[in-house]
Amino acid sequence: MMNEMTTVTDTAAQIAAEATPARAQPTLPDAQTVTQVTHWSDRLFSFRISRPASMRFRSGEFVMIGLMGDPHPETGKQKPLLRAYSIASPSWDDELEFYSIKVQDGPLTSKLQHIQPGDEIILRPKPVGTLVHDALLPGKRLWLFATGTGFAPFASLLRDPQTYEDYDEVILTHTCRTTAELTYGAQIIDEIRSSEMLEELIGEGFADKLRYYPTTTREESPKMGRITDLMRSGQVFEDLGVPPLTPTSDRAMICGNLAFNIELKELIEEYGLQEGANSAPREYVVEKAFLD
Ligand code: A2P
């Protein structure tokens, strides 16, 4: 792996040298250093990288990250292999954190899952996305609906003071196949609830607004079932003691696998909420988790 990573760096330098006027010093454009890697299961891992000093982002946004692809069989040329990744770390963090699936034959994640501290990866520092506060109209209760790695943008939003300034209640639902796949999210929720630093930043008792509703579909856990089914049956509203969503009080952000996004979008629209965007804020927003 080290060899492969060395190649990445060399090639990036070469590309930079070719793209820059002759008198400029060649640099490594968009290379960042991996600082930490955690494997949560055979399907999931998270990693942290250095953050360009000038890079700003809004909680919930994503960036393109990746590695150099394999050399072309004939020309030997390498191209960057990039995918969109939601930023999981809060915007006030010195580093950037990402949460990823491992797809064994996935073009990027089959390689990315082997990164180690000290390795370099490519980061295009141009954050964009629709899972942002700016795309929602003011409301009372914010629902954040995630499956699998779709938790990532919410990990950032849940550590943003604005989330608690804008809403009286914030409900995060996370549906995964197994309890092991809930661990990353559960740990972040625990950290948020016990963080003195966040309490200082956001205000005393802010965490009382945060409700966490994890469910599993393929392994026994205290709450089983897809969140969509639990909404249709009314179970989730009963469990949390809140009424079903209404366009006057509720706002929603959706991030998960494609089938989930489509199904939940339909359901949310049945409650009367309409989709918003940066340019036209409304009652809900959706973004797919970017799978390999
Ligand atoms: P299920 O196990 O019933 O397929 P994945 O890891 O495949 O991305 O799935 C993450 C979670 O999303 C799983 O618990 C899965 O449930 C659930 N899921 C998949 N499709 C839908 C859907 N259309 N609506 C609600 N949940 C879904």
mmCIF file of C-alpha atoms and ligand atoms in Angstrom:
data_model
loop_
_atom_site.group_PDB
_atom_site.id
_atom_site.type_symbol
_atom_site.label_atom_id
_atom_site.label_comp_id
_atom_site.label_asym_id
_atom_site.label_seq_id
_atom_site.Cartn_x
_atom_site.Cartn_y
_atom_site.Cartn_z
ATOM 1 C CA MET A 1 0.000 0.000 0.000
ATOM 2 C CA MET A 2 2.821 2.404 0.778
ATOM 3 C CA ASN A 3 4.125 1.923 -2.742
ATOM 4 C CA GLU A 4 0.773 2.654 -4.202
ATOM 5 C CA MET A 5 0.441 5.782 -2.083
ATOM 6 C CA THR A 6 3.922 6.915 -3.110
ATOM 7 C CA THR A 7 2.801 6.622 -6.699
ATOM 8 C CA VAL A 8 -0.205 8.784 -5.953
ATOM 9 C CA THR A 9 1.993 11.534 -4.606
ATOM 10 C CA ASP A 10 4.523 11.358 -7.420
ATOM 11 C CA THR A 11 1.862 11.401 -10.095
ATOM 12 C CA ALA A 12 0.014 14.283 -8.492
ATOM 13 C CA ALA A 13 3.277 16.227 -8.493
ATOM 14 C CA GLN A 14 3.817 15.361 -12.115
ATOM 15 C CA ILE A 15 0.332 16.495 -13.083
ATOM 16 C CA ALA A 16 0.814 19.711 -11.136
ATOM 17 C CA ALA A 17 4.136 20.315 -12.839
ATOM 18 C CA GLU A 18 2.555 19.823 -16.259
ATOM 19 C CA ALA A 19 -0.395 22.059 -15.460
ATOM 20 C CA THR A 20 1.621 24.927 -13.996
ATOM 21 C CA PRO A 21 3.580 27.527 -15.958
ATOM 22 C CA ALA A 22 7.282 26.621 -16.219
ATOM 23 C CA ARG A 23 8.501 29.238 -13.773
ATOM 24 C CA ALA A 24 6.103 28.252 -10.965
ATOM 25 C CA GLN A 25 7.227 25.731 -8.364
ATOM 26 C CA PRO A 26 5.491 22.385 -8.770
ATOM 27 C CA THR A 27 3.190 21.718 -5.819
ATOM 28 C CA LEU A 28 0.979 18.887 -4.737
ATOM 29 C CA PRO A 29 -2.477 20.221 -5.479
ATOM 30 C CA ASP A 30 -5.260 19.061 -3.232
ATOM 31 C CA ALA A 31 -3.188 16.446 -1.381
ATOM 32 C CA GLN A 32 -4.080 16.035 2.301
ATOM 33 C CA THR A 33 -2.579 13.760 4.911
ATOM 34 C CA VAL A 34 -4.496 10.968 6.618
ATOM 35 C CA THR A 35 -4.246 11.383 10.406
ATOM 36 C CA GLN A 36 -6.463 8.566 11.710
ATOM 37 C CA VAL A 37 -8.362 5.531 10.428
ATOM 38 C CA THR A 38 -10.971 3.516 12.371
ATOM 39 C CA HIS A 39 -12.563 0.324 11.108
ATOM 40 C CA TRP A 40 -16.060 -0.135 12.540
ATOM 41 C CA SER A 41 -16.968 -3.379 10.777
ATOM 42 C CA ASP A 42 -16.037 -5.318 7.665
ATOM 43 C CA ARG A 43 -18.315 -2.910 5.746
ATOM 44 C CA LEU A 44 -17.625 0.439 7.423
ATOM 45 C CA PHE A 45 -14.700 2.694 8.332
ATOM 46 C CA SER A 46 -14.050 6.322 9.164
ATOM 47 C CA PHE A 47 -10.949 8.424 8.654
ATOM 48 C CA ARG A 48 -9.584 11.849 9.418
ATOM 49 C CA ILE A 49 -7.398 14.014 7.199
ATOM 50 C CA SER A 50 -5.673 17.372 7.449
ATOM 51 C CA ARG A 51 -7.828 20.376 6.499
ATOM 52 C CA PRO A 52 -6.632 23.144 4.203
ATOM 53 C CA ALA A 53 -6.396 26.298 6.334
ATOM 54 C CA SER A 54 -8.511 28.275 3.886
ATOM 55 C CA MET A 55 -11.279 25.718 3.477
ATOM 56 C CA ARG A 56 -14.675 26.720 4.861
ATOM 57 C CA PHE A 57 -17.843 24.631 4.636
ATOM 58 C CA ARG A 58 -21.430 24.635 5.838
ATOM 59 C CA SER A 59 -22.442 21.706 8.071
ATOM 60 C CA GLY A 60 -24.040 18.989 5.919
ATOM 61 C CA GLU A 61 -22.038 19.702 2.762
ATOM 62 C CA PHE A 62 -19.911 17.229 0.793
ATOM 63 C CA VAL A 63 -16.587 17.373 -1.045
ATOM 64 C CA MET A 64 -14.909 15.221 -3.686
ATOM 65 C CA ILE A 65 -12.155 13.007 -2.297
ATOM 66 C CA GLY A 66 -10.183 10.097 -3.664
ATOM 67 C CA LEU A 67 -6.960 8.528 -4.851
ATOM 68 C CA MET A 68 -5.080 8.219 -8.101
ATOM 69 C CA GLY A 69 -6.553 5.485 -10.293
ATOM 70 C CA ASP A 70 -4.546 2.610 -11.754
ATOM 71 C CA PRO A 71 -2.261 3.484 -14.686
ATOM 72 C CA HIS A 72 -3.956 3.200 -18.091
ATOM 73 C CA PRO A 73 -2.835 -0.168 -19.594
ATOM 74 C CA GLU A 74 -1.492 1.458 -22.789
ATOM 75 C CA THR A 75 -0.536 5.021 -21.987
ATOM 76 C CA GLY A 76 0.454 4.461 -18.343
ATOM 77 C CA LYS A 77 -1.366 7.705 -17.460
ATOM 78 C CA GLN A 78 -3.203 7.955 -14.155
ATOM 79 C CA LYS A 79 -6.333 9.938 -13.429
ATOM 80 C CA PRO A 80 -7.715 10.875 -10.025
ATOM 81 C CA LEU A 81 -10.563 8.616 -8.917
ATOM 82 C CA LEU A 82 -12.893 10.868 -6.942
ATOM 83 C CA ARG A 83 -16.204 10.373 -5.144
ATOM 84 C CA ALA A 84 -18.472 12.716 -3.221
ATOM 85 C CA TYR A 85 -18.197 12.320 0.549
ATOM 86 C CA SER A 86 -20.217 14.167 3.157
ATOM 87 C CA ILE A 87 -18.060 15.866 5.761
ATOM 88 C CA ALA A 88 -18.821 14.232 9.114
ATOM 89 C CA SER A 89 -16.725 16.569 11.267
ATOM 90 C CA PRO A 90 -18.054 19.872 12.593
ATOM 91 C CA SER A 91 -17.083 23.040 10.730
ATOM 92 C CA TRP A 92 -15.046 24.260 13.743
ATOM 93 C CA ASP A 93 -12.774 21.155 13.721
ATOM 94 C CA ASP A 94 -9.107 21.524 12.609
ATOM 95 C CA GLU A 95 -9.346 18.284 10.623
ATOM 96 C CA LEU A 96 -11.913 16.707 8.305
ATOM 97 C CA GLU A 97 -13.611 13.403 9.057
ATOM 98 C CA PHE A 98 -15.358 11.050 6.634
ATOM 99 C CA TYR A 99 -17.415 7.896 7.118
ATOM 100 C CA SER A 100 -17.303 5.331 4.346
ATOM 101 C CA ILE A 101 -18.589 2.002 3.206
ATOM 102 C CA LYS A 102 -16.101 -0.611 1.938
ATOM 103 C CA VAL A 103 -17.128 -2.126 -1.363
ATOM 104 C CA GLN A 104 -14.751 -4.983 -2.140
ATOM 105 C CA ASP A 105 -14.937 -4.468 -5.908
ATOM 106 C CA GLY A 106 -15.681 -0.731 -5.702
ATOM 107 C CA PRO A 107 -13.248 1.299 -7.840
ATOM 108 C CA LEU A 108 -12.414 3.707 -5.004
ATOM 109 C CA THR A 109 -13.358 2.146 -1.674
ATOM 110 C CA SER A 110 -11.612 -1.163 -2.456
ATOM 111 C CA LYS A 111 -8.403 0.920 -2.237
ATOM 112 C CA LEU A 112 -9.446 3.667 0.141
ATOM 113 C CA GLN A 113 -10.213 1.152 2.893
ATOM 114 C CA HIS A 114 -6.462 0.425 3.123
ATOM 115 C CA ILE A 115 -5.302 4.000 3.828
ATOM 116 C CA GLN A 116 -3.191 4.534 6.921
ATOM 117 C CA PRO A 117 -2.066 7.549 8.934
ATOM 118 C CA GLY A 118 0.630 9.381 6.992
ATOM 119 C CA ASP A 119 -0.772 8.452 3.573
ATOM 120 C CA GLU A 120 -2.005 11.174 1.259
ATOM 121 C CA ILE A 121 -5.402 11.431 -0.370
ATOM 122 C CA ILE A 122 -6.836 13.927 -2.832
ATOM 123 C CA LEU A 123 -9.353 16.467 -1.572
ATOM 124 C CA ARG A 124 -11.011 18.993 -3.858
ATOM 125 C CA PRO A 125 -11.703 21.749 -1.339
ATOM 126 C CA LYS A 126 -15.003 22.955 -2.853
ATOM 127 C CA PRO A 127 -17.800 21.947 -0.511
ATOM 128 C CA VAL A 128 -21.373 21.892 -1.859
ATOM 129 C CA GLY A 129 -24.689 20.253 -0.985
ATOM 130 C CA THR A 130 -28.341 20.603 -0.126
ATOM 131 C CA LEU A 131 -28.420 19.181 3.416
ATOM 132 C CA VAL A 132 -27.863 22.639 4.828
ATOM 133 C CA HIS A 133 -29.830 24.938 7.099
ATOM 134 C CA ASP A 134 -30.030 27.522 4.314
ATOM 135 C CA ALA A 135 -32.256 25.180 2.264
ATOM 136 C CA LEU A 136 -34.923 24.922 4.980
ATOM 137 C CA LEU A 137 -37.532 27.440 6.110
ATOM 138 C CA PRO A 138 -37.743 28.143 9.857
ATOM 139 C CA GLY A 139 -39.544 25.428 11.822
ATOM 140 C CA LYS A 140 -39.918 23.945 15.313
ATOM 141 C CA ARG A 141 -38.768 20.349 14.944
ATOM 142 C CA LEU A 142 -35.947 19.084 12.754
ATOM 143 C CA TRP A 143 -35.975 15.434 11.640
ATOM 144 C CA LEU A 144 -32.705 13.962 10.387
ATOM 145 C CA PHE A 145 -33.335 10.614 8.672
ATOM 146 C CA ALA A 146 -30.294 8.415 7.943
ATOM 147 C CA THR A 147 -29.488 4.889 6.857
ATOM 148 C CA GLY A 148 -25.969 3.405 6.918
ATOM 149 C CA THR A 149 -23.240 5.927 6.073
ATOM 150 C CA GLY A 150 -25.958 8.530 5.498
ATOM 151 C CA PHE A 151 -25.317 9.420 9.142
ATOM 152 C CA ALA A 152 -22.209 11.388 8.094
ATOM 153 C CA PRO A 153 -23.637 14.822 7.219
ATOM 154 C CA PHE A 154 -25.744 14.710 10.387
ATOM 155 C CA ALA A 155 -22.640 14.055 12.480
ATOM 156 C CA SER A 156 -21.552 17.503 11.322
ATOM 157 C CA LEU A 157 -24.954 19.202 11.646
ATOM 158 C CA LEU A 158 -25.472 17.826 15.167
ATOM 159 C CA ARG A 159 -22.334 19.666 16.313
ATOM 160 C CA ASP A 160 -23.349 22.970 14.721
ATOM 161 C CA PRO A 161 -24.735 25.550 17.192
ATOM 162 C CA GLN A 162 -27.233 26.732 14.556
ATOM 163 C CA THR A 163 -29.035 23.370 14.658
ATOM 164 C CA TYR A 164 -30.033 24.031 18.272
ATOM 165 C CA GLU A 165 -30.575 27.764 17.814
ATOM 166 C CA ASP A 166 -33.025 27.175 14.961
ATOM 167 C CA TYR A 167 -35.086 24.340 16.463
ATOM 168 C CA ASP A 168 -36.796 23.376 19.738
ATOM 169 C CA GLU A 169 -36.276 19.682 19.035
ATOM 170 C CA VAL A 170 -33.901 17.688 16.817
ATOM 171 C CA ILE A 171 -34.725 14.027 16.081
ATOM 172 C CA LEU A 172 -32.098 11.828 14.483
ATOM 173 C CA THR A 173 -33.236 8.444 13.173
ATOM 174 C CA HIS A 174 -30.637 5.947 11.999
ATOM 175 C CA THR A 175 -31.550 2.619 10.400
ATOM 176 C CA CYS A 176 -28.831 0.030 9.827
ATOM 177 C CA ARG A 177 -28.737 -3.678 9.146
ATOM 178 C CA THR A 178 -26.961 -4.562 12.423
ATOM 179 C CA THR A 179 -26.138 -3.030 15.796
ATOM 180 C CA ALA A 180 -22.421 -2.961 14.866
ATOM 181 C CA GLU A 181 -23.316 -0.612 12.014
ATOM 182 C CA LEU A 182 -24.973 1.763 14.481
ATOM 183 C CA THR A 183 -21.805 2.105 16.597
ATOM 184 C CA TYR A 184 -20.144 5.039 14.831
ATOM 185 C CA GLY A 185 -23.295 7.125 15.124
ATOM 186 C CA ALA A 186 -24.095 6.012 18.664
ATOM 187 C CA GLN A 187 -20.627 7.015 19.795
ATOM 188 C CA ILE A 188 -20.918 10.483 18.255
ATOM 189 C CA ILE A 189 -24.313 10.986 19.919
ATOM 190 C CA ASP A 190 -22.761 9.990 23.277
ATOM 191 C CA GLU A 191 -19.868 12.388 22.742
ATOM 192 C CA ILE A 192 -22.245 15.230 21.867
ATOM 193 C CA ARG A 193 -24.303 14.616 24.996
ATOM 194 C CA SER A 194 -21.294 14.608 27.307
ATOM 195 C CA SER A 195 -19.156 17.275 25.644
ATOM 196 C CA GLU A 196 -18.398 20.217 27.917
ATOM 197 C CA MET A 197 -16.820 22.001 24.992
ATOM 198 C CA LEU A 198 -20.062 21.815 22.997
ATOM 199 C CA GLU A 199 -22.071 22.914 26.000
ATOM 200 C CA GLU A 200 -19.868 25.974 26.276
ATOM 201 C CA LEU A 201 -20.144 26.639 22.557
ATOM 202 C CA ILE A 202 -23.882 26.018 22.149
ATOM 203 C CA GLY A 203 -25.320 26.665 25.599
ATOM 204 C CA GLU A 204 -26.227 24.729 28.704
ATOM 205 C CA GLY A 205 -28.800 21.976 28.187
ATOM 206 C CA PHE A 206 -28.596 22.093 24.387
ATOM 207 C CA ALA A 207 -28.375 18.302 24.256
ATOM 208 C CA ASP A 208 -31.829 18.002 25.857
ATOM 209 C CA LYS A 209 -33.195 18.987 22.445
ATOM 210 C CA LEU A 210 -31.531 16.012 20.780
ATOM 211 C CA ARG A 211 -33.515 12.776 20.403
ATOM 212 C CA TYR A 212 -31.812 9.673 18.988
ATOM 213 C CA TYR A 213 -33.845 6.858 17.417
ATOM 214 C CA PRO A 214 -31.663 3.982 16.160
ATOM 215 C CA THR A 215 -33.253 0.953 14.487
ATOM 216 C CA THR A 216 -31.938 -2.281 12.963
ATOM 217 C CA THR A 217 -33.439 -4.450 10.254
ATOM 218 C CA ARG A 218 -31.389 -7.651 10.177
ATOM 219 C CA GLU A 219 -30.322 -8.145 13.773
ATOM 220 C CA GLU A 220 -32.138 -8.093 17.084
ATOM 221 C CA SER A 221 -31.982 -4.709 18.864
ATOM 222 C CA PRO A 222 -34.256 -2.683 21.170
ATOM 223 C CA LYS A 223 -36.012 -1.144 18.144
ATOM 224 C CA MET A 224 -36.356 -3.115 14.964
ATOM 225 C CA GLY A 225 -37.671 -2.197 11.527
ATOM 226 C CA ARG A 226 -37.178 0.263 8.718
ATOM 227 C CA ILE A 227 -37.933 3.834 9.768
ATOM 228 C CA THR A 228 -40.349 4.150 6.824
ATOM 229 C CA ASP A 229 -42.454 1.263 8.182
ATOM 230 C CA LEU A 230 -42.252 2.648 11.720
ATOM 231 C CA MET A 231 -43.592 5.966 10.424
ATOM 232 C CA ARG A 232 -46.431 4.354 8.471
ATOM 233 C CA SER A 233 -47.525 2.362 11.512
ATOM 234 C CA GLY A 234 -47.220 5.434 13.728
ATOM 235 C CA GLN A 235 -44.836 3.567 16.037
ATOM 236 C CA VAL A 236 -42.017 6.137 15.882
ATOM 237 C CA PHE A 237 -44.371 8.987 16.814
ATOM 238 C CA GLU A 238 -45.760 6.966 19.696
ATOM 239 C CA ASP A 239 -42.263 6.042 20.921
ATOM 240 C CA LEU A 240 -41.051 9.645 20.823
ATOM 241 C CA GLY A 241 -44.314 11.211 21.993
ATOM 242 C CA VAL A 242 -44.497 13.615 19.067
ATOM 243 C CA PRO A 243 -47.229 14.087 16.441
ATOM 244 C CA PRO A 244 -46.699 13.007 12.812
ATOM 245 C CA LEU A 245 -44.896 15.570 10.640
ATOM 246 C CA THR A 246 -46.718 18.701 9.511
ATOM 247 C CA PRO A 247 -45.475 21.386 7.112
ATOM 248 C CA THR A 248 -46.091 24.121 9.691
ATOM 249 C CA SER A 249 -43.798 22.777 12.403
ATOM 250 C CA ASP A 250 -41.570 20.040 10.967
ATOM 251 C CA ARG A 251 -38.478 20.178 8.782
ATOM 252 C CA ALA A 252 -36.594 17.135 7.483
ATOM 253 C CA MET A 253 -33.274 16.141 6.000
ATOM 254 C CA ILE A 254 -32.902 12.737 4.323
ATOM 255 C CA CYS A 255 -29.643 10.906 3.650
ATOM 256 C CA GLY A 256 -29.311 7.219 2.915
ATOM 257 C CA ASN A 257 -29.325 4.597 0.203
ATOM 258 C CA LEU A 258 -31.206 5.369 -2.997
ATOM 259 C CA ALA A 259 -34.271 3.181 -2.360
ATOM 260 C CA PHE A 260 -34.627 4.732 1.096
ATOM 261 C CA ASN A 261 -34.315 8.285 -0.195
ATOM 262 C CA ILE A 262 -36.987 7.700 -2.819
ATOM 263 C CA GLU A 263 -39.398 5.955 -0.465
ATOM 264 C CA LEU A 264 -38.991 8.450 2.362
ATOM 265 C CA LYS A 265 -39.304 11.430 0.013
ATOM 266 C CA GLU A 266 -42.713 10.146 -1.069
ATOM 267 C CA LEU A 267 -43.763 9.576 2.517
ATOM 268 C CA ILE A 268 -42.599 13.028 3.623
ATOM 269 C CA GLU A 269 -44.537 14.613 0.767
ATOM 270 C CA GLU A 270 -47.646 12.752 1.914
ATOM 271 C CA TYR A 271 -47.300 14.705 5.181
ATOM 272 C CA GLY A 272 -47.397 17.873 3.063
ATOM 273 C CA LEU A 273 -43.716 18.881 3.210
ATOM 274 C CA GLN A 274 -42.106 20.149 0.003
ATOM 275 C CA GLU A 275 -38.529 19.848 -1.169
ATOM 276 C CA GLY A 276 -36.231 22.834 -0.700
ATOM 277 C CA ALA A 277 -32.937 23.929 -2.194
ATOM 278 C CA ASN A 278 -30.278 26.525 -1.430
ATOM 279 C CA SER A 279 -31.956 28.932 -3.845
ATOM 280 C CA ALA A 280 -35.522 28.125 -2.707
ATOM 281 C CA PRO A 281 -35.754 26.975 0.915
ATOM 282 C CA ARG A 282 -38.759 24.760 1.822
ATOM 283 C CA GLU A 283 -39.657 22.070 4.353
ATOM 284 C CA TYR A 284 -37.339 19.169 3.517
ATOM 285 C CA VAL A 285 -34.114 18.330 1.664
ATOM 286 C CA VAL A 286 -32.603 15.086 0.435
ATOM 287 C CA GLU A 287 -29.199 13.867 -0.608
ATOM 288 C CA LYS A 288 -28.059 10.431 -1.530
ATOM 289 C CA ALA A 289 -25.265 8.762 0.413
ATOM 290 C CA PHE A 290 -22.604 8.459 -2.212
ATOM 291 C CA LEU A 291 -21.881 4.797 -2.574
ATOM 292 C CA ASP A 292 -19.097 3.320 -4.622
HETATM 293 P P1 A2P B 1 -33.088 -3.754 5.003
HETATM 294 O O1 A2P B 1 -32.110 -4.542 5.815
HETATM 295 O O2 A2P B 1 -34.514 -4.135 5.256
HETATM 296 O O3 A2P B 1 -32.753 -3.727 3.540
HETATM 297 P P2 A2P B 1 -27.719 -0.686 3.325
HETATM 298 O O4 A2P B 1 -26.654 -1.022 4.321
HETATM 299 O O5 A2P B 1 -28.068 -1.788 2.387
HETATM 300 O O6 A2P B 1 -27.490 0.629 2.621
HETATM 301 O O7 A2P B 1 -29.043 -0.467 4.183
HETATM 302 C C1 A2P B 1 -29.070 0.359 5.336
HETATM 303 C C2 A2P B 1 -30.423 0.256 5.983
HETATM 304 O O8 A2P B 1 -31.405 0.879 5.131
HETATM 305 C C3 A2P B 1 -30.868 -1.175 6.179
HETATM 306 O O9 A2P B 1 -31.325 -1.317 7.502
HETATM 307 C C4 A2P B 1 -31.984 -1.342 5.160
HETATM 308 O O10 A2P B 1 -33.007 -2.225 5.555
HETATM 309 C C5 A2P B 1 -32.558 0.043 5.090
HETATM 310 N N1 A2P B 1 -33.306 0.284 3.857
HETATM 311 C C6 A2P B 1 -33.001 -0.135 2.619
HETATM 312 N N2 A2P B 1 -33.928 0.276 1.727
HETATM 313 C C7 A2P B 1 -34.856 0.953 2.423
HETATM 314 C C8 A2P B 1 -36.077 1.618 2.077
HETATM 315 N N3 A2P B 1 -36.531 1.660 0.832
HETATM 316 N N4 A2P B 1 -36.748 2.231 3.077
HETATM 317 C C9 A2P B 1 -36.315 2.182 4.336
HETATM 318 N N5 A2P B 1 -35.175 1.577 4.725
HETATM 319 C C10 A2P B 1 -34.455 0.967 3.795
#
